[in-house]
Amino acid sequence: MKAWIPFVGVGVLAALAGASLWLANTPDAPSVPKAGAVDAAPATVMAANFVDHDGKSRVLGQLGGKVIVVNFWATWCTPCVEEMPGFARLQTRWEPRGVRFVGLANDDPVKVKAFGEKLAINYPLWTGEAAVMDLSRRLGNRIGVLPHTVLLDGDGKVIESRIGIYAEDQLEARLAEILLRGP
Amino acid sequence: MRRFLGLAAAFACLCLPARAASPDDPLEADQAFRPTARLISGTAEASGRHGIDVEYRIAAGYYLYRDRMRFEVLPATLLIGPAEFPRGLEIEDPFLGKSVIFRESVTIHLPFTVSSVRPGPYRVRITAQGCAESRLCYAPFVQELPLNIPPGYRVTDSPTRPLPPGLQR
């Protein structure tokens, strides 16, 4: 029996207790619910099929760019509709630097088009049926809520997956961080 | 020594989840919106009505949309009429216009449209939508509740009788 082992054990316990207390007393980032694990290969994500407002088939891989901001939303979802004008402003500011926004909704295409025009949304709003929420779940939205925003790199690899409202200033800071320093 | 290490591991398990559940994490739909179903048998307590009462307990800070709820009874041999809702709370949204919502709790009545029903096990299938106040909304979710109709249950009242005050179809 090595005499030092109990002392190491006590040290580990003390460290765990300290870490636990520190974690418990450290304030969380404000109102950022956790997204779950991602279960989708980048190639599958980029090949997922949707329809634009003219009825044409579209895939995320067509968007190009260095970062794709995929926003899952619905016309009946108030928090979604609240955050979209901010996304439109970010699209204007960041599109020249390689950021592409796209909205995906399992919703009536006619309503989606009307909403896009009413809110002056300047990025594509595509629709799909069950495939929209299925992709959302596979990208970390395990409880099926909206809005859900996913940041992809140019190859379709997930950089970040966030459920709930993504505030304009927070998303802008994140885009700057990704494009200036890398994901 | 093994006992000591086992205790240390157990202690570690107790310590580390200290921050696992944040109040900012949204609830699962089944936790935020908890329905139960019960058979209403035409007693005075049930205002003479027959059918199914679906009661929702809604978590604080969450709400259900009235006009996005759909009800079915399976097997579909048991026919129900239009759902009867209490008044609810009308909200005005700058983007979406007017909606009626329910907070805290709501009981929805599903009247039978037949004069007799076959006893046996049934399921009430509900499709609903709701939101966590100002944060996020749930895509349409489906919940199923068991309902047993005992032998001898009969609908003795007219299914088209007037609604009690405060309910609307």
CSV table of C-alpha atoms in Angstrom, one decimal:
chain,number,residue,atom,x,y,z
A,1,MET,CA,0.0,0.0,0.0
A,2,LYS,CA,1.5,3.3,-1.0
A,3,ALA,CA,1.0,5.8,1.8
A,4,TRP,CA,0.7,8.8,-0.5
A,5,ILE,CA,-2.4,7.6,-2.4
A,6,PRO,CA,-5.0,8.7,0.3
A,7,PHE,CA,-3.5,12.2,0.2
A,8,VAL,CA,-3.9,12.3,-3.6
A,9,GLY,CA,-7.5,11.2,-3.2
A,10,VAL,CA,-8.2,13.9,-0.7
A,11,GLY,CA,-6.6,16.4,-3.0
A,12,VAL,CA,-8.8,15.3,-5.9
A,13,LEU,CA,-11.9,15.5,-3.8
A,14,ALA,CA,-11.0,19.0,-2.6
A,15,ALA,CA,-10.4,20.1,-6.2
A,16,LEU,CA,-13.7,18.7,-7.3
A,17,ALA,CA,-15.5,20.4,-4.5
A,18,GLY,CA,-13.9,23.7,-5.3
A,19,ALA,CA,-14.7,23.3,-9.0
A,20,SER,CA,-18.3,22.5,-8.2
A,21,LEU,CA,-18.7,25.5,-5.9
A,22,TRP,CA,-17.1,27.8,-8.5
A,23,LEU,CA,-19.3,26.5,-11.3
A,24,ALA,CA,-22.4,26.8,-9.1
A,25,ASN,CA,-21.6,30.4,-8.2
A,26,THR,CA,-20.5,31.6,-11.6
A,27,PRO,CA,-23.3,33.3,-13.4
A,28,ASP,CA,-24.4,31.6,-16.7
A,29,ALA,CA,-24.3,33.5,-19.9
A,30,PRO,CA,-27.6,35.3,-20.0
A,31,SER,CA,-30.6,33.3,-21.5
A,32,VAL,CA,-28.7,31.1,-23.9
A,33,PRO,CA,-30.4,27.7,-23.7
A,34,LYS,CA,-28.1,24.8,-24.6
A,35,ALA,CA,-28.5,23.0,-27.9
A,36,GLY,CA,-28.0,19.3,-28.0
A,37,ALA,CA,-25.5,17.1,-29.9
A,38,VAL,CA,-25.2,17.4,-33.7
A,39,ASP,CA,-26.1,14.2,-35.6
A,40,ALA,CA,-25.6,15.2,-39.3
A,41,ALA,CA,-22.7,14.8,-41.6
A,42,PRO,CA,-21.6,18.1,-43.3
A,43,ALA,CA,-22.3,16.6,-46.8
A,44,THR,CA,-25.8,15.6,-45.7
A,45,VAL,CA,-26.5,19.1,-44.4
A,46,MET,CA,-25.3,20.8,-47.6
A,47,ALA,CA,-27.4,18.4,-49.7
A,48,ALA,CA,-30.7,18.9,-47.7
A,49,ASN,CA,-33.4,19.9,-50.2
A,50,PHE,CA,-35.8,22.8,-49.8
A,51,VAL,CA,-38.0,25.0,-52.1
A,52,ASP,CA,-37.7,28.7,-52.7
A,53,HIS,CA,-40.6,31.1,-53.2
A,54,ASP,CA,-40.7,30.4,-56.9
A,55,GLY,CA,-41.1,26.7,-56.2
A,56,LYS,CA,-37.5,25.9,-57.3
A,57,SER,CA,-35.5,23.2,-55.6
A,58,ARG,CA,-32.6,24.5,-53.4
A,59,VAL,CA,-29.8,23.1,-51.3
A,60,LEU,CA,-27.7,24.8,-48.7
A,61,GLY,CA,-24.6,23.9,-50.7
A,62,GLN,CA,-25.7,26.4,-53.4
A,63,LEU,CA,-25.3,29.3,-51.1
A,64,GLY,CA,-21.5,29.4,-51.1
A,65,GLY,CA,-19.7,31.7,-48.7
A,66,LYS,CA,-17.4,31.2,-45.7
A,67,VAL,CA,-20.1,31.1,-43.1
A,68,ILE,CA,-23.8,30.1,-43.6
A,69,VAL,CA,-26.3,31.2,-40.9
A,70,VAL,CA,-29.2,28.8,-41.1
A,71,ASN,CA,-32.2,30.1,-39.2
A,72,PHE,CA,-35.1,27.7,-38.5
A,73,TRP,CA,-38.3,29.8,-38.0
A,74,ALA,CA,-42.1,29.8,-38.6
A,75,THR,CA,-44.6,32.6,-39.4
A,76,TRP,CA,-46.5,31.8,-36.1
A,77,CYS,CA,-43.4,32.1,-33.9
A,78,THR,CA,-43.2,35.5,-32.4
A,79,PRO,CA,-39.6,35.3,-31.1
A,80,CYS,CA,-38.5,34.2,-34.6
A,81,VAL,CA,-40.2,37.1,-36.3
A,82,GLU,CA,-38.7,39.5,-33.8
A,83,GLU,CA,-35.1,38.5,-34.5
A,84,MET,CA,-35.3,38.4,-38.3
A,85,PRO,CA,-35.0,42.1,-39.0
A,86,GLY,CA,-31.7,42.0,-37.1
A,87,PHE,CA,-30.6,39.1,-39.3
A,88,ALA,CA,-31.5,41.2,-42.4
A,89,ARG,CA,-29.2,44.0,-41.2
A,90,LEU,CA,-26.4,41.5,-40.5
A,91,GLN,CA,-26.9,40.1,-44.0
A,92,THR,CA,-26.3,43.6,-45.4
A,93,ARG,CA,-23.2,44.2,-43.4
A,94,TRP,CA,-21.6,40.8,-43.6
A,95,GLU,CA,-22.6,39.4,-47.0
A,96,PRO,CA,-19.6,41.1,-48.7
A,97,ARG,CA,-17.3,39.3,-46.2
A,98,GLY,CA,-18.7,35.9,-47.1
A,99,VAL,CA,-21.6,35.4,-44.7
A,100,ARG,CA,-24.8,33.9,-46.2
A,101,PHE,CA,-28.1,33.9,-44.3
A,102,VAL,CA,-31.0,31.6,-45.1
A,103,GLY,CA,-34.3,31.0,-43.3
A,104,LEU,CA,-35.9,27.6,-43.3
A,105,ALA,CA,-39.5,27.0,-42.4
A,106,ASN,CA,-42.0,24.2,-42.3
A,107,ASP,CA,-44.7,26.6,-43.3
A,108,ASP,CA,-47.1,27.7,-46.0
A,109,PRO,CA,-44.9,29.1,-48.9
A,110,VAL,CA,-47.4,31.8,-49.6
A,111,LYS,CA,-47.4,33.0,-46.0
A,112,VAL,CA,-43.6,32.8,-45.9
A,113,LYS,CA,-43.3,35.0,-49.0
A,114,ALA,CA,-45.7,37.5,-47.6
A,115,PHE,CA,-43.8,37.6,-44.3
A,116,GLY,CA,-40.5,38.1,-46.1
A,117,GLU,CA,-41.9,41.1,-48.0
A,118,LYS,CA,-43.6,42.6,-44.9
A,119,LEU,CA,-40.4,42.4,-42.9
A,120,ALA,CA,-38.1,43.4,-45.8
A,121,ILE,CA,-36.1,40.2,-45.4
A,122,ASN,CA,-33.1,40.4,-47.8
A,123,TYR,CA,-32.0,36.8,-47.5
A,124,PRO,CA,-33.6,33.6,-49.0
A,125,LEU,CA,-36.5,32.1,-47.2
A,126,TRP,CA,-37.0,28.5,-48.2
A,127,THR,CA,-39.6,26.1,-47.1
A,128,GLY,CA,-39.8,22.3,-46.7
A,129,GLU,CA,-42.1,19.9,-44.9
A,130,ALA,CA,-41.1,17.6,-42.1
A,131,ALA,CA,-37.5,17.7,-43.4
A,132,VAL,CA,-37.1,21.1,-42.0
A,133,MET,CA,-37.7,20.2,-38.3
A,134,ASP,CA,-35.9,16.9,-38.9
A,135,LEU,CA,-32.8,18.7,-40.0
A,136,SER,CA,-33.2,21.2,-37.1
A,137,ARG,CA,-33.3,18.3,-34.7
A,138,ARG,CA,-30.2,16.7,-36.2
A,139,LEU,CA,-28.4,20.0,-35.9
A,140,GLY,CA,-28.9,20.0,-32.1
A,141,ASN,CA,-32.5,21.1,-31.6
A,142,ARG,CA,-33.4,18.0,-29.5
A,143,ILE,CA,-36.7,19.5,-28.1
A,144,GLY,CA,-38.1,20.9,-31.3
A,145,VAL,CA,-38.3,24.6,-30.6
A,146,LEU,CA,-38.0,27.7,-32.7
A,147,PRO,CA,-36.1,29.9,-33.4
A,148,HIS,CA,-33.0,27.7,-33.9
A,149,THR,CA,-29.9,29.2,-35.5
A,150,VAL,CA,-27.0,27.2,-36.8
A,151,LEU,CA,-23.7,28.6,-38.0
A,152,LEU,CA,-22.0,26.4,-40.6
A,153,ASP,CA,-18.6,26.7,-42.2
A,154,GLY,CA,-18.3,26.7,-46.0
A,155,ASP,CA,-18.2,22.9,-46.0
A,156,GLY,CA,-21.3,22.4,-43.9
A,157,LYS,CA,-19.6,21.7,-40.6
A,158,VAL,CA,-21.4,23.0,-37.6
A,159,ILE,CA,-19.6,25.9,-35.8
A,160,GLU,CA,-22.4,26.7,-33.4
A,161,SER,CA,-26.0,25.6,-32.8
A,162,ARG,CA,-28.2,27.9,-30.7
A,163,ILE,CA,-31.9,27.6,-29.7
A,164,GLY,CA,-33.9,30.7,-28.8
A,165,ILE,CA,-33.3,34.3,-30.0
A,166,TYR,CA,-29.8,35.1,-31.3
A,167,ALA,CA,-29.4,38.8,-30.5
A,168,GLU,CA,-28.1,40.9,-33.3
A,169,ASP,CA,-25.1,42.2,-31.4
A,170,GLN,CA,-24.2,38.7,-30.1
A,171,LEU,CA,-24.4,37.2,-33.6
A,172,GLU,CA,-22.4,40.0,-35.1
A,173,ALA,CA,-19.6,39.6,-32.5
A,174,ARG,CA,-19.6,35.8,-33.2
A,175,LEU,CA,-19.4,36.4,-37.0
A,176,ALA,CA,-16.5,38.8,-36.4
A,177,GLU,CA,-14.7,36.2,-34.2
A,178,ILE,CA,-15.2,33.4,-36.7
A,179,LEU,CA,-14.1,35.4,-39.7
A,180,LEU,CA,-11.2,37.2,-38.1
A,181,ARG,CA,-9.8,34.4,-35.9
A,182,GLY,CA,-11.4,31.3,-37.3
A,183,PRO,CA,-14.1,29.0,-35.7
B,1,MET,CA,-8.3,1.7,-0.8
B,2,ARG,CA,-10.8,0.5,-3.4
B,3,ARG,CA,-13.6,1.6,-1.0
B,4,PHE,CA,-12.0,5.0,-0.6
B,5,LEU,CA,-11.6,5.5,-4.4
B,6,GLY,CA,-15.3,4.4,-4.8
B,7,LEU,CA,-16.4,7.0,-2.3
B,8,ALA,CA,-14.3,9.6,-4.2
B,9,ALA,CA,-15.9,8.7,-7.5
B,10,ALA,CA,-19.4,8.9,-5.9
B,11,PHE,CA,-18.5,12.3,-4.4
B,12,ALA,CA,-17.3,13.5,-7.8
B,13,CYS,CA,-20.6,12.4,-9.4
B,14,LEU,CA,-22.5,14.4,-6.8
B,15,CYS,CA,-20.4,17.5,-7.3
B,16,LEU,CA,-20.1,17.8,-11.0
B,17,PRO,CA,-23.7,18.2,-12.1
B,18,ALA,CA,-24.0,21.2,-9.8
B,19,ARG,CA,-24.7,23.4,-12.8
B,20,ALA,CA,-26.2,20.9,-15.2
B,21,ALA,CA,-29.8,22.2,-15.3
B,22,SER,CA,-29.9,26.0,-15.9
B,23,PRO,CA,-33.2,27.8,-15.5
B,24,ASP,CA,-32.5,29.2,-19.0
B,25,ASP,CA,-32.8,25.7,-20.5
B,26,PRO,CA,-36.3,25.4,-22.0
B,27,LEU,CA,-38.5,22.5,-20.9
B,28,GLU,CA,-39.4,19.6,-23.1
B,29,ALA,CA,-42.9,20.1,-24.5
B,30,ASP,CA,-44.2,17.3,-22.3
B,31,GLN,CA,-42.9,19.0,-19.2
B,32,ALA,CA,-44.1,22.5,-20.2
B,33,PHE,CA,-47.5,21.4,-21.3
B,34,ARG,CA,-48.9,18.5,-19.2
B,35,PRO,CA,-52.3,17.1,-20.3
B,36,THR,CA,-54.6,14.6,-18.6
B,37,ALA,CA,-57.9,13.3,-19.9
B,38,ARG,CA,-60.9,12.1,-18.1
B,39,LEU,CA,-64.3,10.8,-19.0
B,40,ILE,CA,-67.3,13.1,-18.2
B,41,SER,CA,-70.4,11.2,-17.4
B,42,GLY,CA,-73.3,13.5,-17.4
B,43,THR,CA,-73.4,14.2,-13.7
B,44,ALA,CA,-74.5,17.5,-12.2
B,45,GLU,CA,-70.8,18.3,-11.6
B,46,ALA,CA,-70.2,17.9,-15.3
B,47,SER,CA,-73.2,20.2,-16.1
B,48,GLY,CA,-75.0,17.3,-17.6
B,49,ARG,CA,-72.4,16.9,-20.4
B,50,HIS,CA,-70.9,13.8,-21.8
B,51,GLY,CA,-67.5,13.4,-23.4
B,52,ILE,CA,-63.9,13.9,-22.5
B,53,ASP,CA,-62.3,16.7,-20.5
B,54,VAL,CA,-58.7,17.4,-21.4
B,55,GLU,CA,-57.0,19.4,-18.7
B,56,TYR,CA,-53.6,21.1,-19.3
B,57,ARG,CA,-51.2,22.2,-16.6
B,58,ILE,CA,-49.0,24.8,-18.2
B,59,ALA,CA,-45.6,25.7,-16.6
B,60,ALA,CA,-45.0,29.2,-15.4
B,61,GLY,CA,-43.8,31.4,-18.3
B,62,TYR,CA,-45.3,29.2,-21.0
B,63,TYR,CA,-48.5,29.4,-23.0
B,64,LEU,CA,-50.6,27.4,-25.5
B,65,TYR,CA,-52.3,28.7,-28.6
B,66,ARG,CA,-56.0,27.9,-28.7
B,67,ASP,CA,-56.5,27.9,-32.4
B,68,ARG,CA,-53.6,25.5,-33.1
B,69,MET,CA,-54.9,22.7,-31.0
B,70,ARG,CA,-56.3,19.6,-32.7
B,71,PHE,CA,-58.0,16.6,-31.0
B,72,GLU,CA,-58.6,13.0,-32.2
B,73,VAL,CA,-59.8,10.0,-30.4
B,74,LEU,CA,-58.3,6.6,-31.5
B,75,PRO,CA,-59.6,4.3,-32.6
B,76,ALA,CA,-61.7,6.7,-34.6
B,77,THR,CA,-64.9,4.7,-34.0
B,78,LEU,CA,-65.6,7.1,-31.1
B,79,LEU,CA,-66.7,10.3,-32.6
B,80,ILE,CA,-66.2,13.7,-31.0
B,81,GLY,CA,-67.6,17.1,-31.8
B,82,PRO,CA,-65.8,20.4,-32.0
B,83,ALA,CA,-63.6,21.1,-29.0
B,84,GLU,CA,-65.2,23.5,-26.4
B,85,PHE,CA,-62.7,26.0,-25.0
B,86,PRO,CA,-62.9,28.5,-22.2
B,87,ARG,CA,-62.5,32.1,-23.2
B,88,GLY,CA,-58.7,32.3,-22.9
B,89,LEU,CA,-56.5,35.4,-23.1
B,90,GLU,CA,-56.5,37.5,-26.3
B,91,ILE,CA,-53.1,38.9,-27.2
B,92,GLU,CA,-52.1,41.3,-29.9
B,93,ASP,CA,-48.8,40.7,-31.7
B,94,PRO,CA,-47.4,43.5,-33.9
B,95,PHE,CA,-46.4,40.9,-36.5
B,96,LEU,CA,-49.0,38.1,-36.1
B,97,GLY,CA,-52.1,40.0,-35.2
B,98,LYS,CA,-54.6,38.7,-32.6
B,99,SER,CA,-54.3,35.2,-31.0
B,100,VAL,CA,-56.0,33.5,-28.1
B,101,ILE,CA,-53.7,31.8,-25.6
B,102,PHE,CA,-53.9,29.8,-22.3
B,103,ARG,CA,-51.6,30.2,-19.4
B,104,GLU,CA,-51.3,28.2,-16.1
B,105,SER,CA,-54.2,25.7,-16.8
B,106,VAL,CA,-57.0,25.1,-19.2
B,107,THR,CA,-59.8,22.5,-19.5
B,108,ILE,CA,-61.1,21.7,-22.9
B,109,HIS,CA,-64.2,19.6,-23.4
B,110,LEU,CA,-64.6,17.1,-26.3
B,111,PRO,CA,-68.3,16.2,-26.6
B,112,PHE,CA,-69.3,12.8,-27.9
B,113,THR,CA,-71.5,13.0,-31.0
B,114,VAL,CA,-73.0,9.6,-30.6
B,115,SER,CA,-75.6,8.3,-28.2
B,116,SER,CA,-73.7,5.2,-27.2
B,117,VAL,CA,-70.1,4.4,-27.1
B,118,ARG,CA,-68.4,1.0,-27.2
B,119,PRO,CA,-66.5,0.3,-23.9
B,120,GLY,CA,-62.8,-0.3,-24.1
B,121,PRO,CA,-59.4,1.4,-24.2
B,122,TYR,CA,-59.1,4.6,-26.3
B,123,ARG,CA,-56.4,7.2,-26.8
B,124,VAL,CA,-56.8,10.9,-27.1
B,125,ARG,CA,-54.3,12.3,-29.5
B,126,ILE,CA,-53.6,16.1,-29.2
B,127,THR,CA,-51.6,18.2,-31.6
B,128,ALA,CA,-50.6,21.5,-29.9
B,129,GLN,CA,-48.4,24.5,-30.2
B,130,GLY,CA,-47.1,26.8,-27.6
B,131,CYS,CA,-44.3,29.1,-26.6
B,132,ALA,CA,-42.1,30.1,-23.7
B,133,GLU,CA,-42.8,33.8,-23.1
B,134,SER,CA,-40.6,36.0,-25.4
B,135,ARG,CA,-38.0,33.3,-25.8
B,136,LEU,CA,-39.0,30.5,-28.1
B,137,CYS,CA,-41.9,28.5,-29.5
B,138,TYR,CA,-42.5,24.8,-29.9
B,139,ALA,CA,-43.0,23.3,-33.3
B,140,PRO,CA,-46.3,21.3,-33.5
B,141,PHE,CA,-46.0,18.5,-31.0
B,142,VAL,CA,-48.2,15.4,-30.5
B,143,GLN,CA,-49.3,14.0,-27.1
B,144,GLU,CA,-51.4,10.9,-26.5
B,145,LEU,CA,-53.4,10.1,-23.4
B,146,PRO,CA,-55.1,6.9,-22.4
B,147,LEU,CA,-58.8,6.9,-21.8
B,148,ASN,CA,-60.8,3.9,-20.7
B,149,ILE,CA,-64.6,3.7,-21.3
B,150,PRO,CA,-66.1,1.3,-18.8
B,151,PRO,CA,-68.9,-1.2,-19.7
B,152,GLY,CA,-72.3,0.3,-19.3
B,153,TYR,CA,-71.3,3.9,-20.0
B,154,ARG,CA,-74.1,5.6,-21.9
B,155,VAL,CA,-74.6,9.0,-23.3
B,156,THR,CA,-78.1,9.9,-22.2
B,157,ASP,CA,-78.1,13.6,-22.9
B,158,SER,CA,-78.4,15.5,-26.2
B,159,PRO,CA,-74.9,16.1,-27.6
B,160,THR,CA,-76.1,19.4,-29.1
B,161,ARG,CA,-77.4,20.9,-25.9
B,162,PRO,CA,-76.3,24.5,-25.2
B,163,LEU,CA,-72.9,25.2,-23.8
B,164,PRO,CA,-72.5,26.2,-20.2
B,165,PRO,CA,-71.6,29.9,-19.7
B,166,GLY,CA,-67.9,30.7,-20.5
B,167,LEU,CA,-67.3,28.0,-23.0
B,168,GLN,CA,-67.1,28.4,-26.8
B,169,ARG,CA,-66.7,26.1,-29.7
